[in-house]
């Protein structure tokens, strides 16, 4: 049976995929404990229903975060109070940046603030 152009194309793509996969760099199996840092950045906006679940899940992680930064976005809600309630189980900081003058810049402002205040790199 003759191999057609479709089969040849599929075979070449499959071989090319494997060739590219073999060239990918690999990470070390285990990093030293001091190099494994996790910073969790939470720009919150009316997250009163989901924030308790997130903080509970973070407290149960096998690799605990070095810090959890919650940025209060000056929005109506009790998310800052919920975050302060989890300070006993997590290394948590709640930050309240100055209000943004533009309504369209709602998400980038808290994200940038959280990134600049984190101990790890963003």
Short mmCIF file of N, CA and C in Angstrom, two decimals:
data_model
loop_
_atom_site.label_atom_id
_atom_site.label_comp_id
_atom_site.label_asym_id
_atom_site.label_seq_id
_atom_site.Cartn_x
_atom_site.Cartn_y
_atom_site.Cartn_z
N UNK A 1 0.84 -1.17 0.00
CA UNK A 1 0.00 0.00 0.00
C UNK A 1 0.89 1.24 0.00
N UNK A 2 0.62 2.14 -0.87
CA UNK A 2 1.40 3.36 -0.99
C UNK A 2 0.98 4.36 0.08
N UNK A 3 1.98 5.09 0.57
CA UNK A 3 1.71 6.12 1.57
C UNK A 3 1.37 7.40 0.84
N UNK A 4 0.23 7.96 1.15
CA UNK A 4 -0.22 9.19 0.51
C UNK A 4 0.34 10.43 1.18
N UNK A 5 -0.02 11.55 0.63
CA UNK A 5 0.49 12.81 1.16
C UNK A 5 -0.05 13.10 2.56
N UNK A 6 -1.26 12.69 2.87
CA UNK A 6 -1.83 12.93 4.19
C UNK A 6 -1.09 12.13 5.26
N UNK A 7 -0.83 10.87 4.99
CA UNK A 7 -0.09 10.05 5.94
C UNK A 7 1.33 10.56 6.14
N UNK A 8 1.96 10.97 5.04
CA UNK A 8 3.32 11.51 5.12
C UNK A 8 3.34 12.79 5.95
N UNK A 9 2.36 13.65 5.73
CA UNK A 9 2.28 14.90 6.49
C UNK A 9 2.07 14.63 7.98
N UNK A 10 1.19 13.69 8.31
CA UNK A 10 0.95 13.36 9.71
C UNK A 10 2.19 12.76 10.36
N UNK A 11 2.89 11.89 9.64
CA UNK A 11 4.11 11.29 10.17
C UNK A 11 5.18 12.34 10.40
N UNK A 12 5.34 13.27 9.47
CA UNK A 12 6.34 14.32 9.61
C UNK A 12 6.01 15.23 10.79
N UNK A 13 4.75 15.57 10.96
CA UNK A 13 4.35 16.42 12.09
C UNK A 13 4.57 15.70 13.42
N UNK A 14 4.29 14.41 13.46
CA UNK A 14 4.49 13.63 14.68
C UNK A 14 5.97 13.59 15.03
N UNK A 15 6.84 13.32 14.03
CA UNK A 15 8.28 13.30 14.27
C UNK A 15 8.81 14.67 14.69
N UNK A 16 8.30 15.72 14.06
CA UNK A 16 8.71 17.08 14.41
C UNK A 16 8.30 17.42 15.85
N UNK A 17 7.11 16.99 16.24
CA UNK A 17 6.66 17.22 17.62
C UNK A 17 7.57 16.54 18.62
N UNK A 18 7.96 15.31 18.36
CA UNK A 18 8.88 14.62 19.27
C UNK A 18 10.25 15.28 19.28
N UNK A 19 10.73 15.73 18.11
CA UNK A 19 12.04 16.38 18.06
C UNK A 19 12.02 17.68 18.87
N UNK A 20 10.94 18.44 18.79
CA UNK A 20 10.85 19.67 19.56
C UNK A 20 10.70 19.39 21.05
N UNK A 21 10.00 18.33 21.41
CA UNK A 21 9.83 17.98 22.81
C UNK A 21 11.15 17.57 23.45
N UNK A 22 12.00 16.89 22.72
CA UNK A 22 13.27 16.45 23.27
C UNK A 22 14.22 17.60 23.53
N UNK A 23 14.01 18.73 22.87
CA UNK A 23 14.89 19.88 23.05
C UNK A 23 14.45 20.81 24.17
N UNK A 24 13.30 20.55 24.80
CA UNK A 24 12.81 21.41 25.87
C UNK A 24 13.70 21.29 27.10
N UNK A 25 14.00 22.41 27.76
CA UNK A 25 14.80 22.32 28.99
C UNK A 25 13.97 21.69 30.11
N UNK A 26 14.65 21.04 31.01
CA UNK A 26 13.97 20.41 32.14
C UNK A 26 14.32 21.13 33.43
N UNK A 27 13.40 21.10 34.36
CA UNK A 27 13.64 21.69 35.68
C UNK A 27 14.28 20.66 36.58
N UNK A 28 15.03 21.09 37.57
CA UNK A 28 15.56 20.13 38.54
C UNK A 28 14.42 19.44 39.27
N UNK A 29 14.64 18.22 39.68
CA UNK A 29 13.59 17.44 40.34
C UNK A 29 13.15 18.09 41.65
N UNK A 30 14.10 18.50 42.48
CA UNK A 30 13.76 19.08 43.78
C UNK A 30 14.60 20.34 43.97
N UNK A 31 13.95 21.44 44.23
CA UNK A 31 14.66 22.66 44.55
C UNK A 31 14.90 22.72 46.06
N UNK A 32 15.98 23.35 46.48
CA UNK A 32 16.18 23.52 47.92
C UNK A 32 15.01 24.30 48.53
N UNK A 33 14.73 24.04 49.79
CA UNK A 33 13.56 24.63 50.46
C UNK A 33 13.59 26.16 50.42
N UNK A 34 14.77 26.75 50.53
CA UNK A 34 14.85 28.21 50.55
C UNK A 34 14.54 28.83 49.19
N UNK A 35 14.62 28.05 48.12
CA UNK A 35 14.33 28.57 46.79
C UNK A 35 12.87 28.38 46.39
N UNK A 36 12.13 27.61 47.16
CA UNK A 36 10.73 27.37 46.83
C UNK A 36 9.86 28.35 47.60
N UNK A 37 9.61 29.49 47.03
CA UNK A 37 8.74 30.46 47.68
C UNK A 37 7.50 30.67 46.83
N UNK A 38 6.40 30.81 47.51
CA UNK A 38 5.14 31.05 46.83
C UNK A 38 4.52 32.30 47.44
N UNK A 39 4.23 33.26 46.59
CA UNK A 39 3.50 34.45 47.00
C UNK A 39 2.15 34.41 46.29
N UNK A 40 1.08 34.51 47.05
CA UNK A 40 -0.26 34.49 46.48
C UNK A 40 -0.79 35.92 46.53
N UNK A 41 -1.15 36.45 45.36
CA UNK A 41 -1.64 37.81 45.24
C UNK A 41 -3.12 37.77 44.89
N UNK A 42 -3.95 38.41 45.71
CA UNK A 42 -5.40 38.36 45.51
C UNK A 42 -5.91 39.79 45.39
N UNK A 43 -6.13 40.28 44.16
CA UNK A 43 -6.81 41.57 44.00
C UNK A 43 -8.31 41.34 44.13
N UNK A 44 -8.88 41.76 45.24
CA UNK A 44 -10.27 41.40 45.52
C UNK A 44 -11.22 42.53 45.16
N UNK A 45 -12.38 42.13 44.70
CA UNK A 45 -13.47 43.06 44.42
C UNK A 45 -14.76 42.30 44.63
N UNK A 46 -15.36 42.51 45.76
CA UNK A 46 -16.62 41.87 46.12
C UNK A 46 -16.52 40.35 46.01
N UNK A 47 -15.52 39.78 46.68
CA UNK A 47 -15.26 38.34 46.64
C UNK A 47 -15.67 37.65 47.94
N UNK A 48 -16.69 38.14 48.60
CA UNK A 48 -17.07 37.61 49.92
C UNK A 48 -17.51 36.15 49.85
N UNK A 49 -18.01 35.70 48.72
CA UNK A 49 -18.47 34.30 48.63
C UNK A 49 -17.33 33.34 48.30
N UNK A 50 -16.32 33.78 47.59
CA UNK A 50 -15.25 32.88 47.17
C UNK A 50 -13.99 32.98 48.01
N UNK A 51 -13.76 34.11 48.65
CA UNK A 51 -12.51 34.30 49.40
C UNK A 51 -12.33 33.31 50.55
N UNK A 52 -13.36 32.97 51.34
CA UNK A 52 -13.14 31.98 52.40
C UNK A 52 -12.70 30.61 51.87
N UNK A 53 -13.25 30.20 50.74
CA UNK A 53 -12.86 28.91 50.14
C UNK A 53 -11.41 28.96 49.67
N UNK A 54 -11.03 30.07 49.07
CA UNK A 54 -9.65 30.22 48.59
C UNK A 54 -8.66 30.20 49.76
N UNK A 55 -8.95 30.93 50.81
CA UNK A 55 -8.04 30.99 51.95
C UNK A 55 -7.95 29.64 52.67
N UNK A 56 -9.06 28.92 52.75
CA UNK A 56 -9.03 27.58 53.35
C UNK A 56 -8.18 26.63 52.51
N UNK A 57 -8.33 26.70 51.20
CA UNK A 57 -7.54 25.84 50.31
C UNK A 57 -6.06 26.18 50.39
N UNK A 58 -5.73 27.46 50.51
CA UNK A 58 -4.32 27.86 50.64
C UNK A 58 -3.71 27.36 51.94
N UNK A 59 -4.49 27.35 53.00
CA UNK A 59 -3.98 26.88 54.29
C UNK A 59 -3.73 25.38 54.29
N UNK A 60 -4.38 24.65 53.40
CA UNK A 60 -4.23 23.19 53.33
C UNK A 60 -3.16 22.73 52.34
N UNK A 61 -2.52 23.63 51.65
CA UNK A 61 -1.52 23.26 50.65
C UNK A 61 -0.32 22.59 51.30
N UNK A 62 0.29 21.65 50.58
CA UNK A 62 1.50 21.00 51.11
C UNK A 62 2.69 21.97 51.08
N UNK A 63 2.78 22.81 50.07
CA UNK A 63 3.80 23.85 50.02
C UNK A 63 3.10 25.16 50.40
N UNK A 64 3.25 25.52 51.65
CA UNK A 64 2.54 26.69 52.17
C UNK A 64 3.10 27.97 51.56
N UNK A 65 2.24 28.94 51.28
CA UNK A 65 2.75 30.20 50.74
C UNK A 65 3.54 30.98 51.78
N UNK A 66 4.57 31.66 51.32
CA UNK A 66 5.36 32.52 52.20
C UNK A 66 4.56 33.75 52.60
N UNK A 67 3.66 34.15 51.72
CA UNK A 67 2.83 35.31 51.99
C UNK A 67 1.57 35.25 51.14
N UNK A 68 0.53 35.85 51.66
CA UNK A 68 -0.72 36.02 50.93
C UNK A 68 -1.05 37.50 51.02
N UNK A 69 -1.09 38.16 49.87
CA UNK A 69 -1.36 39.60 49.82
C UNK A 69 -2.75 39.79 49.24
N UNK A 70 -3.64 40.37 50.04
CA UNK A 70 -5.00 40.69 49.59
C UNK A 70 -5.06 42.20 49.43
N UNK A 71 -5.41 42.66 48.23
CA UNK A 71 -5.53 44.09 47.97
C UNK A 71 -7.00 44.45 48.00
N UNK A 72 -7.39 45.25 48.98
CA UNK A 72 -8.77 45.71 49.11
C UNK A 72 -9.00 46.82 48.10
N UNK A 73 -9.94 46.61 47.21
CA UNK A 73 -10.16 47.51 46.08
C UNK A 73 -11.19 48.60 46.38
N UNK A 74 -11.43 48.89 47.65
CA UNK A 74 -12.39 49.93 48.05
C UNK A 74 -13.77 49.65 47.49
N UNK A 75 -14.14 48.41 47.44
CA UNK A 75 -15.44 48.02 46.91
C UNK A 75 -16.35 47.67 48.07
N UNK A 76 -17.63 47.81 47.87
CA UNK A 76 -18.60 47.51 48.93
C UNK A 76 -18.58 46.01 49.19
N UNK A 77 -18.41 45.62 50.43
CA UNK A 77 -18.39 44.21 50.78
C UNK A 77 -17.55 43.96 52.01
N UNK A 78 -17.57 42.74 52.47
CA UNK A 78 -16.87 42.38 53.71
C UNK A 78 -15.63 41.55 53.44
N UNK A 79 -15.05 41.68 52.26
CA UNK A 79 -13.91 40.82 51.93
C UNK A 79 -12.69 41.14 52.78
N UNK A 80 -12.46 42.39 53.11
CA UNK A 80 -11.31 42.73 53.95
C UNK A 80 -11.46 42.11 55.33
N UNK A 81 -12.67 42.13 55.88
CA UNK A 81 -12.90 41.52 57.19
C UNK A 81 -12.72 40.01 57.14
N UNK A 82 -13.14 39.39 56.05
CA UNK A 82 -12.95 37.94 55.88
C UNK A 82 -11.46 37.61 55.80
N UNK A 83 -10.72 38.44 55.07
CA UNK A 83 -9.28 38.21 54.94
C UNK A 83 -8.58 38.36 56.28
N UNK A 84 -8.96 39.37 57.05
CA UNK A 84 -8.35 39.55 58.38
C UNK A 84 -8.66 38.37 59.29
N UNK A 85 -9.78 37.71 59.08
CA UNK A 85 -10.13 36.54 59.89
C UNK A 85 -9.23 35.35 59.65
N UNK A 86 -8.53 35.31 58.53
CA UNK A 86 -7.66 34.18 58.20
C UNK A 86 -6.20 34.43 58.58
N UNK A 87 -5.92 35.54 59.25
CA UNK A 87 -4.53 35.86 59.60
C UNK A 87 -3.92 34.86 60.58
N UNK A 88 -4.74 34.12 61.31
CA UNK A 88 -4.21 33.14 62.26
C UNK A 88 -3.65 31.91 61.56
N UNK A 89 -4.15 31.59 60.37
CA UNK A 89 -3.72 30.37 59.68
C UNK A 89 -2.77 30.63 58.52
N UNK A 90 -2.69 31.86 58.04
CA UNK A 90 -1.84 32.18 56.89
C UNK A 90 -1.03 33.44 57.16
N UNK A 91 0.16 33.56 56.55
CA UNK A 91 0.91 34.81 56.62
C UNK A 91 0.27 35.83 55.67
N UNK A 92 -0.72 36.53 56.16
CA UNK A 92 -1.60 37.33 55.32
C UNK A 92 -1.40 38.81 55.58
N UNK A 93 -1.44 39.58 54.49
CA UNK A 93 -1.42 41.04 54.59
C UNK A 93 -2.57 41.58 53.76
N UNK A 94 -3.30 42.52 54.32
CA UNK A 94 -4.37 43.20 53.60
C UNK A 94 -3.89 44.62 53.34
N UNK A 95 -3.88 45.00 52.07
CA UNK A 95 -3.38 46.31 51.66
C UNK A 95 -4.55 47.09 51.07
N UNK A 96 -4.63 48.37 51.42
CA UNK A 96 -5.65 49.25 50.87
C UNK A 96 -4.95 50.40 50.15
N UNK A 97 -4.80 50.29 48.83
CA UNK A 97 -4.16 51.38 48.09
C UNK A 97 -5.11 52.57 47.98
N UNK A 98 -4.59 53.72 47.58
CA UNK A 98 -5.49 54.86 47.39
C UNK A 98 -6.47 54.57 46.26
N UNK A 99 -7.66 55.14 46.32
CA UNK A 99 -8.65 54.88 45.26
C UNK A 99 -8.15 55.35 43.90
N UNK A 100 -8.52 54.61 42.87
CA UNK A 100 -8.12 54.96 41.51
C UNK A 100 -9.07 56.02 40.96
N UNK A 101 -8.53 57.00 40.22
CA UNK A 101 -9.41 58.05 39.69
C UNK A 101 -10.27 57.58 38.53
N UNK A 102 -9.82 56.57 37.79
CA UNK A 102 -10.56 56.11 36.62
C UNK A 102 -11.28 54.81 36.93
N UNK A 103 -12.52 54.73 36.53
CA UNK A 103 -13.28 53.49 36.75
C UNK A 103 -12.79 52.37 35.86
N UNK A 104 -12.23 52.67 34.70
CA UNK A 104 -11.77 51.64 33.77
C UNK A 104 -10.50 50.94 34.21
N UNK A 105 -9.80 51.51 35.18
CA UNK A 105 -8.54 50.92 35.65
C UNK A 105 -8.76 50.11 36.91
N UNK A 106 -9.91 49.46 37.02
CA UNK A 106 -10.28 48.77 38.27
C UNK A 106 -9.37 47.60 38.57
N UNK A 107 -9.11 46.70 37.64
CA UNK A 107 -8.33 45.49 37.92
C UNK A 107 -6.82 45.71 37.87
N UNK A 108 -6.27 46.46 36.90
CA UNK A 108 -4.82 46.59 36.86
C UNK A 108 -4.23 47.28 38.08
N UNK A 109 -4.95 48.21 38.69
CA UNK A 109 -4.43 48.91 39.86
C UNK A 109 -4.14 47.98 41.02
N UNK A 110 -5.11 47.19 41.49
CA UNK A 110 -4.84 46.25 42.59
C UNK A 110 -3.82 45.18 42.22
N UNK A 111 -3.83 44.72 40.98
CA UNK A 111 -2.85 43.70 40.57
C UNK A 111 -1.43 44.26 40.65
N UNK A 112 -1.25 45.48 40.18
CA UNK A 112 0.07 46.11 40.23
C UNK A 112 0.49 46.36 41.67
N UNK A 113 -0.43 46.83 42.49
CA UNK A 113 -0.12 47.06 43.91
C UNK A 113 0.30 45.77 44.60
N UNK A 114 -0.42 44.69 44.35
CA UNK A 114 -0.09 43.40 44.95
C UNK A 114 1.28 42.93 44.50
N UNK A 115 1.58 43.11 43.24
CA UNK A 115 2.86 42.67 42.70
C UNK A 115 4.02 43.45 43.31
N UNK A 116 3.86 44.75 43.47
CA UNK A 116 4.94 45.56 44.02
C UNK A 116 5.16 45.31 45.50
N UNK A 117 4.14 44.86 46.22
CA UNK A 117 4.31 44.64 47.66
C UNK A 117 4.71 43.21 48.00
N UNK A 118 4.70 42.32 47.03
CA UNK A 118 5.03 40.92 47.28
C UNK A 118 6.53 40.76 47.53
N UNK A 119 6.88 39.81 48.37
CA UNK A 119 8.30 39.52 48.64
C UNK A 119 8.94 38.80 47.47
N UNK A 120 8.18 37.92 46.80
CA UNK A 120 8.69 37.19 45.65
C UNK A 120 8.67 38.06 44.41
N UNK A 121 9.09 37.51 43.31
CA UNK A 121 9.10 38.25 42.05
C UNK A 121 7.79 38.08 41.32
N UNK A 122 7.41 39.10 40.56
CA UNK A 122 6.22 39.01 39.71
C UNK A 122 6.64 38.90 38.28
#
